[in-house]
PDB file of C-alpha atoms in Angstrom:
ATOM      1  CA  UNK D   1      75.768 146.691  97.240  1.00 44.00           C
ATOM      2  CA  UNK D   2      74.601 145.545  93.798  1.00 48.00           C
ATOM      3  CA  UNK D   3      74.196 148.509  91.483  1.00 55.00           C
ATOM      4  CA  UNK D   4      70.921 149.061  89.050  1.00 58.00           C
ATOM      5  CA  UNK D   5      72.906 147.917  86.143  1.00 53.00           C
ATOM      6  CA  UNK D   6      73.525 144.381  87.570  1.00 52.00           C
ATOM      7  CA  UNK D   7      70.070 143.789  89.285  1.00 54.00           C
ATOM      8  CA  UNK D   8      68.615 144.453  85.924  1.00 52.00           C
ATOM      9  CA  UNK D   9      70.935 141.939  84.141  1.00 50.00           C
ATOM     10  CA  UNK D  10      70.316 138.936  87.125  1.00 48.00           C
ATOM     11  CA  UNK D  11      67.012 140.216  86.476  1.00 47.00           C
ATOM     12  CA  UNK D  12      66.393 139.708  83.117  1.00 43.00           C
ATOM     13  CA  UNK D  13      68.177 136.735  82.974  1.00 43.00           C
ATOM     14  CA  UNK D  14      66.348 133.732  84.408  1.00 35.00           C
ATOM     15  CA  UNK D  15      68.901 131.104  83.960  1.00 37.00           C
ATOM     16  CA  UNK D  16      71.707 131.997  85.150  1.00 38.00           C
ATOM     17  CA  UNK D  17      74.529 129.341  85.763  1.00 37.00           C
ATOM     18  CA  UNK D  18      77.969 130.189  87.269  1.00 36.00           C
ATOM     19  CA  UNK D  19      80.224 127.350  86.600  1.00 36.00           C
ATOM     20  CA  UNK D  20      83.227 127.858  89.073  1.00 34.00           C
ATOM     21  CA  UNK D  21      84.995 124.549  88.636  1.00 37.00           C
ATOM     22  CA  UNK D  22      85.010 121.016  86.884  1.00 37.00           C
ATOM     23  CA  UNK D  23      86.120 117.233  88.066  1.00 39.00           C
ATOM     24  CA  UNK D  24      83.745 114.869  89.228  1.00 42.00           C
ATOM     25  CA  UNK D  25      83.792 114.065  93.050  1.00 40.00           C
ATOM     26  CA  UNK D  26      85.768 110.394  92.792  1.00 40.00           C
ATOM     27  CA  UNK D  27      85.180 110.191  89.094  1.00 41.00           C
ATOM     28  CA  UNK D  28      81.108 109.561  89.950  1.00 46.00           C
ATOM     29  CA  UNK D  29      77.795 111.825  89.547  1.00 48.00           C
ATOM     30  CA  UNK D  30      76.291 111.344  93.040  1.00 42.00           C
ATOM     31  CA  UNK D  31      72.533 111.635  93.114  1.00 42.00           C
ATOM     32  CA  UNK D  32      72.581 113.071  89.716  1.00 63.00           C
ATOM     33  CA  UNK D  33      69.996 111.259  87.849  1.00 71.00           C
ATOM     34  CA  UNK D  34      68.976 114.293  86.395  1.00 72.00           C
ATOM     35  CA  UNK D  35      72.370 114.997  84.453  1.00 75.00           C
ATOM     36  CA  UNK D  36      72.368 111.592  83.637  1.00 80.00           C
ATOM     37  CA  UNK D  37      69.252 111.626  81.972  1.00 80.00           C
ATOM     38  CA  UNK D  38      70.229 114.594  80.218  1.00 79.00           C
ATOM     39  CA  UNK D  39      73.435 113.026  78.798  1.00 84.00           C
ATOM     40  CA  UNK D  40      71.944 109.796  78.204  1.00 87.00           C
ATOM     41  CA  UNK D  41      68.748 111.771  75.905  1.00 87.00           C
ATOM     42  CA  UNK D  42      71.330 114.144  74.050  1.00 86.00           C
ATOM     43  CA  UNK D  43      73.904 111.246  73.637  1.00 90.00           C
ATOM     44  CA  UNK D  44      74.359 112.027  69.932  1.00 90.00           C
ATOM     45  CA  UNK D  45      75.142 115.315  70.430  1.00 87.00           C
ATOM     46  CA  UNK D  46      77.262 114.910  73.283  1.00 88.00           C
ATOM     47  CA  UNK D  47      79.349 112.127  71.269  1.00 91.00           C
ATOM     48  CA  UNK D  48      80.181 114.825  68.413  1.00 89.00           C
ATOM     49  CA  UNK D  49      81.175 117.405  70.818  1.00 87.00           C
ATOM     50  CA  UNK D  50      84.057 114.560  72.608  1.00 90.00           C
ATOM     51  CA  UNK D  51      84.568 113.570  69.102  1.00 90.00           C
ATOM     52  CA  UNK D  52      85.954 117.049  68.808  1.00 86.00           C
ATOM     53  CA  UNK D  53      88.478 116.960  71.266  1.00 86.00           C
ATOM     54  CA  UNK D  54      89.265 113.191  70.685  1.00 90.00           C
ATOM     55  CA  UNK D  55      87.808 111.753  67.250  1.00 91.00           C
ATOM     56  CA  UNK D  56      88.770 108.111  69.099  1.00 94.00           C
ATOM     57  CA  UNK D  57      85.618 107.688  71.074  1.00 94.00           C
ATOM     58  CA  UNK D  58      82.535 105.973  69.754  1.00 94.00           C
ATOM     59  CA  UNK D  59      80.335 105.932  72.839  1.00 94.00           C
ATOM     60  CA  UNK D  60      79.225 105.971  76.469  1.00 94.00           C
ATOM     61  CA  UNK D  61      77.528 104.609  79.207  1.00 92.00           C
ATOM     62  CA  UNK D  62      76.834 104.502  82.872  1.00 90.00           C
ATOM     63  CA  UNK D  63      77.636 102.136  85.384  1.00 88.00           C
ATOM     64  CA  UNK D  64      75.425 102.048  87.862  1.00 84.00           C
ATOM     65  CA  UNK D  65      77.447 102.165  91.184  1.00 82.00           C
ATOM     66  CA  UNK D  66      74.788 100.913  94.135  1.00 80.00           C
ATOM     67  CA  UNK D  67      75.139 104.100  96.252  1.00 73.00           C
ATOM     68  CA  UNK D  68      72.983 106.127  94.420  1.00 72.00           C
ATOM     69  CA  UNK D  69      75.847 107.226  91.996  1.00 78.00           C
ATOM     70  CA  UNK D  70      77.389 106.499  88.614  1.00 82.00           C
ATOM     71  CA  UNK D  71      80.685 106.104  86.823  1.00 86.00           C
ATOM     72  CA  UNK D  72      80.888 107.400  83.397  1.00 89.00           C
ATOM     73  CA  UNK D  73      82.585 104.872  80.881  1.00 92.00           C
ATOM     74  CA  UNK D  74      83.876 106.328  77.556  1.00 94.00           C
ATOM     75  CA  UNK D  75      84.015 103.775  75.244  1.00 95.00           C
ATOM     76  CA  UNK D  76      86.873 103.882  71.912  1.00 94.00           C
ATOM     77  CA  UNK D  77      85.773 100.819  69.470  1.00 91.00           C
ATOM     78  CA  UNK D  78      85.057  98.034  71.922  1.00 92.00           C
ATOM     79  CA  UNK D  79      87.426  98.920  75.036  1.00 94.00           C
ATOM     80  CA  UNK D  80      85.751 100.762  77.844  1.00 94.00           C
ATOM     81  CA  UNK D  81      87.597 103.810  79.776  1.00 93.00           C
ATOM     82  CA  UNK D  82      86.720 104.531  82.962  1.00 90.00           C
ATOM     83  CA  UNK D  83      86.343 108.492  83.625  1.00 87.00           C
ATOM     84  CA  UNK D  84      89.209 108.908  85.690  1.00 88.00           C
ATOM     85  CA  UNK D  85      91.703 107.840  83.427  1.00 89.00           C
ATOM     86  CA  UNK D  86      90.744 110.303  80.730  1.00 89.00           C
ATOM     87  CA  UNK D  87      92.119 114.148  80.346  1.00 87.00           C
ATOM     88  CA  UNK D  88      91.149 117.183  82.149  1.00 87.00           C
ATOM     89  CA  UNK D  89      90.209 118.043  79.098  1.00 86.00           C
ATOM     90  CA  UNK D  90      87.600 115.742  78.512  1.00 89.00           C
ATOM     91  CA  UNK D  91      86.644 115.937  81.939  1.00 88.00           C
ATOM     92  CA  UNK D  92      85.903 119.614  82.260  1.00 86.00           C
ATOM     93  CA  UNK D  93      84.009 119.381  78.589  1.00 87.00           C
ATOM     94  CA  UNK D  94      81.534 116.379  80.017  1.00 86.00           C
ATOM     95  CA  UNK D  95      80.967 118.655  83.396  1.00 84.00           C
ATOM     96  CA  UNK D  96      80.094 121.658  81.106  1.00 85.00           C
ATOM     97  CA  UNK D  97      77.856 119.744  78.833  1.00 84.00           C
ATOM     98  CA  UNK D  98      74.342 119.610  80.721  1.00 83.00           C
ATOM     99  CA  UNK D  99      75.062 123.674  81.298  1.00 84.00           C
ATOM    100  CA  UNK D 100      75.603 124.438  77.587  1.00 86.00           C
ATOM    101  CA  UNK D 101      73.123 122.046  76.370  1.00 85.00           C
ATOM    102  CA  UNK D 102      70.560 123.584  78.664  1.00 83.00           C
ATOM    103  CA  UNK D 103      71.313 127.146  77.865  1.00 87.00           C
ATOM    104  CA  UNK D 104      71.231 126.707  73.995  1.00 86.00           C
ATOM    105  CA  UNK D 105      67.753 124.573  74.350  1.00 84.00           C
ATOM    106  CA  UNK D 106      65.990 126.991  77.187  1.00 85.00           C
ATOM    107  CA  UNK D 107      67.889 130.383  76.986  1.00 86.00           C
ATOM    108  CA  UNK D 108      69.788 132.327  79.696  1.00 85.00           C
ATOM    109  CA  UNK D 109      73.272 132.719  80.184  1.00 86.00           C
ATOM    110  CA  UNK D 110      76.353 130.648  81.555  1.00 86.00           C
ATOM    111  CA  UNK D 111      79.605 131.558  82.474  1.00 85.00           C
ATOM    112  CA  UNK D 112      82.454 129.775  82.167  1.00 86.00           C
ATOM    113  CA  UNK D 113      85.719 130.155  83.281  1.00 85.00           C
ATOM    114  CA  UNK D 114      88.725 129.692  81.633  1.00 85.00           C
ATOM    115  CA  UNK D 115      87.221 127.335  78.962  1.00 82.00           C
ATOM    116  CA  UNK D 116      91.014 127.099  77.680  1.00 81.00           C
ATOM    117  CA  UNK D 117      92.639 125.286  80.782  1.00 80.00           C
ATOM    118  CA  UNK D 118      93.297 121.732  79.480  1.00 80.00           C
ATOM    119  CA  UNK D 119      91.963 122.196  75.602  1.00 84.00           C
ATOM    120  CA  UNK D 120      93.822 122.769  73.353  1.00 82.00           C
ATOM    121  CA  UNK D 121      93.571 125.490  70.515  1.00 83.00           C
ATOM    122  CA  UNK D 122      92.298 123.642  67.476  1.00 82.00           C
ATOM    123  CA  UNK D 123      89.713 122.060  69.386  1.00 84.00           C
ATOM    124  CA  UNK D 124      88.482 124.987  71.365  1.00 84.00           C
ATOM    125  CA  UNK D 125      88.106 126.911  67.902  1.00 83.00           C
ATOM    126  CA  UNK D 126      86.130 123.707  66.632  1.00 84.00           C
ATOM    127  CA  UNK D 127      84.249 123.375  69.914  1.00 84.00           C
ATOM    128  CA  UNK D 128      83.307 127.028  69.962  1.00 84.00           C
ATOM    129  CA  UNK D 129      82.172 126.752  66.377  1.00 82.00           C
ATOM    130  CA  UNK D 130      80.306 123.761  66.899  1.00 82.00           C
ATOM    131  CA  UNK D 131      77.972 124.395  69.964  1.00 83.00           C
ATOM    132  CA  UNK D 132      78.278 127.851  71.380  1.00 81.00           C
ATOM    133  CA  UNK D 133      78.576 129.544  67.737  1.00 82.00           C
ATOM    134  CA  UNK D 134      76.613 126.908  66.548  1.00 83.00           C
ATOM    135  CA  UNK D 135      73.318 128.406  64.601  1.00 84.00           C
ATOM    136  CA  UNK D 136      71.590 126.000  66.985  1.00 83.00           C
ATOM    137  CA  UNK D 137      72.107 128.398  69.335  1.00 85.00           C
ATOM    138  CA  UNK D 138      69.820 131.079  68.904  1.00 86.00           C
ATOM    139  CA  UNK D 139      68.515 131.797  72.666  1.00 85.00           C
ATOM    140  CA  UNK D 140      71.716 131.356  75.222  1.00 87.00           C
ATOM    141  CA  UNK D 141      74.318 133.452  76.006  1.00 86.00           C
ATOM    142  CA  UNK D 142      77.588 132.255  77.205  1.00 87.00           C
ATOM    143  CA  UNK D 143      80.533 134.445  78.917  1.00 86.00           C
ATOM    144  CA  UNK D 144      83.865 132.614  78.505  1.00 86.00           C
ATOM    145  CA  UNK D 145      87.388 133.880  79.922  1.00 85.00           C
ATOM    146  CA  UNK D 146      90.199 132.868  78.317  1.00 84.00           C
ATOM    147  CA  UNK D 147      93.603 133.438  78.477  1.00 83.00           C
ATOM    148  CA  UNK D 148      94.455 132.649  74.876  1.00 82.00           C
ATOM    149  CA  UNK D 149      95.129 135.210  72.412  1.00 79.00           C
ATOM    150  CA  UNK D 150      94.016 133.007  69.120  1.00 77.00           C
ATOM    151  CA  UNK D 151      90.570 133.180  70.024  1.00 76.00           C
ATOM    152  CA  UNK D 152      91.129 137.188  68.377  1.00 73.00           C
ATOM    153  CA  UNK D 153      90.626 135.925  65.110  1.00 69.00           C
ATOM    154  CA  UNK D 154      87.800 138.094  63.844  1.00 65.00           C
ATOM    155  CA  UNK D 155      86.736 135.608  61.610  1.00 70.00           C
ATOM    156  CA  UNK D 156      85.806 133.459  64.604  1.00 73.00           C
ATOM    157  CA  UNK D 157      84.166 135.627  66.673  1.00 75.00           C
ATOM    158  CA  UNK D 158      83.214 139.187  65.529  1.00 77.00           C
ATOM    159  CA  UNK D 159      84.689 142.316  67.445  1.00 78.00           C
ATOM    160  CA  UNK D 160      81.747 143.118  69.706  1.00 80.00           C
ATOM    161  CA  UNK D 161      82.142 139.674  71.128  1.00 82.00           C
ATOM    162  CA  UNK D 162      85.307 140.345  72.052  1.00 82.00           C
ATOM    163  CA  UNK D 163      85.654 141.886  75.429  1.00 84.00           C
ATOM    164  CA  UNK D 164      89.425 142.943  76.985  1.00 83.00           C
ATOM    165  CA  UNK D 165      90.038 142.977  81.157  1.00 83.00           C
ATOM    166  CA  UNK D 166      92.640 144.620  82.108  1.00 81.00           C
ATOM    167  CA  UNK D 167      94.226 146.213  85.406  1.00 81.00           C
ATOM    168  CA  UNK D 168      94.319 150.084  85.318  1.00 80.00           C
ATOM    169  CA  UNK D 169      95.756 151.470  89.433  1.00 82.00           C
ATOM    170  CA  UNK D 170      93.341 149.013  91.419  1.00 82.00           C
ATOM    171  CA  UNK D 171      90.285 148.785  89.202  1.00 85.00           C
ATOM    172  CA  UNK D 172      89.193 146.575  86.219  1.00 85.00           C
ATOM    173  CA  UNK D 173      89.072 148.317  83.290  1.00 83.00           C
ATOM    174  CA  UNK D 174      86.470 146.506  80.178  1.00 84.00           C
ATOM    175  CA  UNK D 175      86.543 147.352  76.954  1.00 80.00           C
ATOM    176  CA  UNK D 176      85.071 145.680  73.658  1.00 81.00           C
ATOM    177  CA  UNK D 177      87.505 145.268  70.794  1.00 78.00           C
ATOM    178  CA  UNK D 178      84.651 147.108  68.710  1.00 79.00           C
ATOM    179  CA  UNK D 179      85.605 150.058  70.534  1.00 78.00           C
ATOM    180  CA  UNK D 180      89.320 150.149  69.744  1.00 73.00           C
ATOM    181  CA  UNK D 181      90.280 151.375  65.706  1.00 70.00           C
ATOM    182  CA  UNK D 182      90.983 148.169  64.455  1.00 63.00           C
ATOM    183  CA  UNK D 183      94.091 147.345  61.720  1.00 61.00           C
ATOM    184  CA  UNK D 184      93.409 147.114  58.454  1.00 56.00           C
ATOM    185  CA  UNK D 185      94.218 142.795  58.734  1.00 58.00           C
ATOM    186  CA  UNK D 186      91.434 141.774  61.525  1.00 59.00           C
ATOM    187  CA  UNK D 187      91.700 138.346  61.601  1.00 61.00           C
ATOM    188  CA  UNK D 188      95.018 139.207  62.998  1.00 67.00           C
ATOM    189  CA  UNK D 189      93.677 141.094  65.863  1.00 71.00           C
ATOM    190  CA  UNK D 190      95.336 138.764  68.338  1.00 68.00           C
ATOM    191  CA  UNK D 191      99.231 140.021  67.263  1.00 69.00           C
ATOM    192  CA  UNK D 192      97.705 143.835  67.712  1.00 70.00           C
ATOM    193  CA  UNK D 193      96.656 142.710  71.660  1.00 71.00           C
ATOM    194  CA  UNK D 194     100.412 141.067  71.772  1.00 68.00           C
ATOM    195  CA  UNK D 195     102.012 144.109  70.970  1.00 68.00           C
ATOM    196  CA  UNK D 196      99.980 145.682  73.966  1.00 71.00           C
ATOM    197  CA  UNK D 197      97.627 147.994  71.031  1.00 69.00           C
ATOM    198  CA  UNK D 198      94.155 147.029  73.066  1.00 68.00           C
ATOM    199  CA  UNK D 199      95.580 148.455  76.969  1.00 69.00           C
TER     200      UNK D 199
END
């Protein structure tokens, strides 16, 4: 049974995207022209977002495949990568592209899920400042779990972005690190949830 609170969030919130996991089915996009159109038109942008996780690659392209599918090719300088041989990294970022592109042009919300796995923490903080915290993005909404403490630094995200799960008996427990009486060094916020300060 849904309860009043979460019919009025699904219903209030027209685009609503649930992102459960990333890798291409044998490295193609099968009958995706769509998504393909939608990388192809927002190439710059998607080019500076890779360039974040590896400042190496200068372009892309599709190869057109015959079976109504298409291989992504990064390119680095003048040498061509096929898809498959790049990181899960990279991987996961080009499957979540078309969702976070969408949601910062049109609105809604999209959730991802451990938007950590594979990335590392420099270039999650720079990714996260560059698109999702971007001031481009003034109409979606995007609920990320991670697993990695850094991301408390109040000077990336402020405290009521911040939300803490936690196990209490056999429920989940959510609180908001604006609700907890914060230390007098913030941006540190991360060494307080260490020492266990936020259960």
């Amino acid at each position: 049974i849904i309860n009043s609170e979460i019919s009025e969030f699904i219903k209030y919130s027209y685009a609503f995207y649930y992102k459960v996991e990333y890798g291409m089915s044998d490295y193609k996009i099968e009958e995706e022209e769509a998504i393909k159109m939608i990388l192809e038109k927002e190439k710059n942008t998607i080019i500076d977002i890779l360039k974040i996780l590896d400042n190496s690659i200068t372009d892309f392209y599709f190869l057109d495949l015959k079976d109504n599918s298409y291989k992504m090719i990064l390119k680095r300088g003048e040498i061509d990568f096929g898809i498959e041989l790049e990181s899960s990294g990279i991987k996961k970022i080009i499957n979540l592209i078309p969702f976070i592109i969408f949601t910062i042009k049109n609105g809604g919300i999209t959730l991802i899920d451990e938007l950590d796995s594979s990335i590392g923490t420099v270039s999650l903080i720079r990714f996260l400042n560059s698109t999702i915290n971007s001031e481009d993005n003034k109409n979606g909404q995007f609920l990320i779990s991670t697993h990695n403490p850094l991301l408390f630094d109040t000077e990336l995200l402020s405290p009521d972005q911040i939300y803490i799960v936690t196990k209490e008996n056999y429920a989940t427990k959510i609180n908001s690190l604006d609700s907890f009486e914060l230390r007098k060094d913030k941006r540190k916020a991360y060494l307080n949830y260490l020492r266990g300060d936020y259960e």
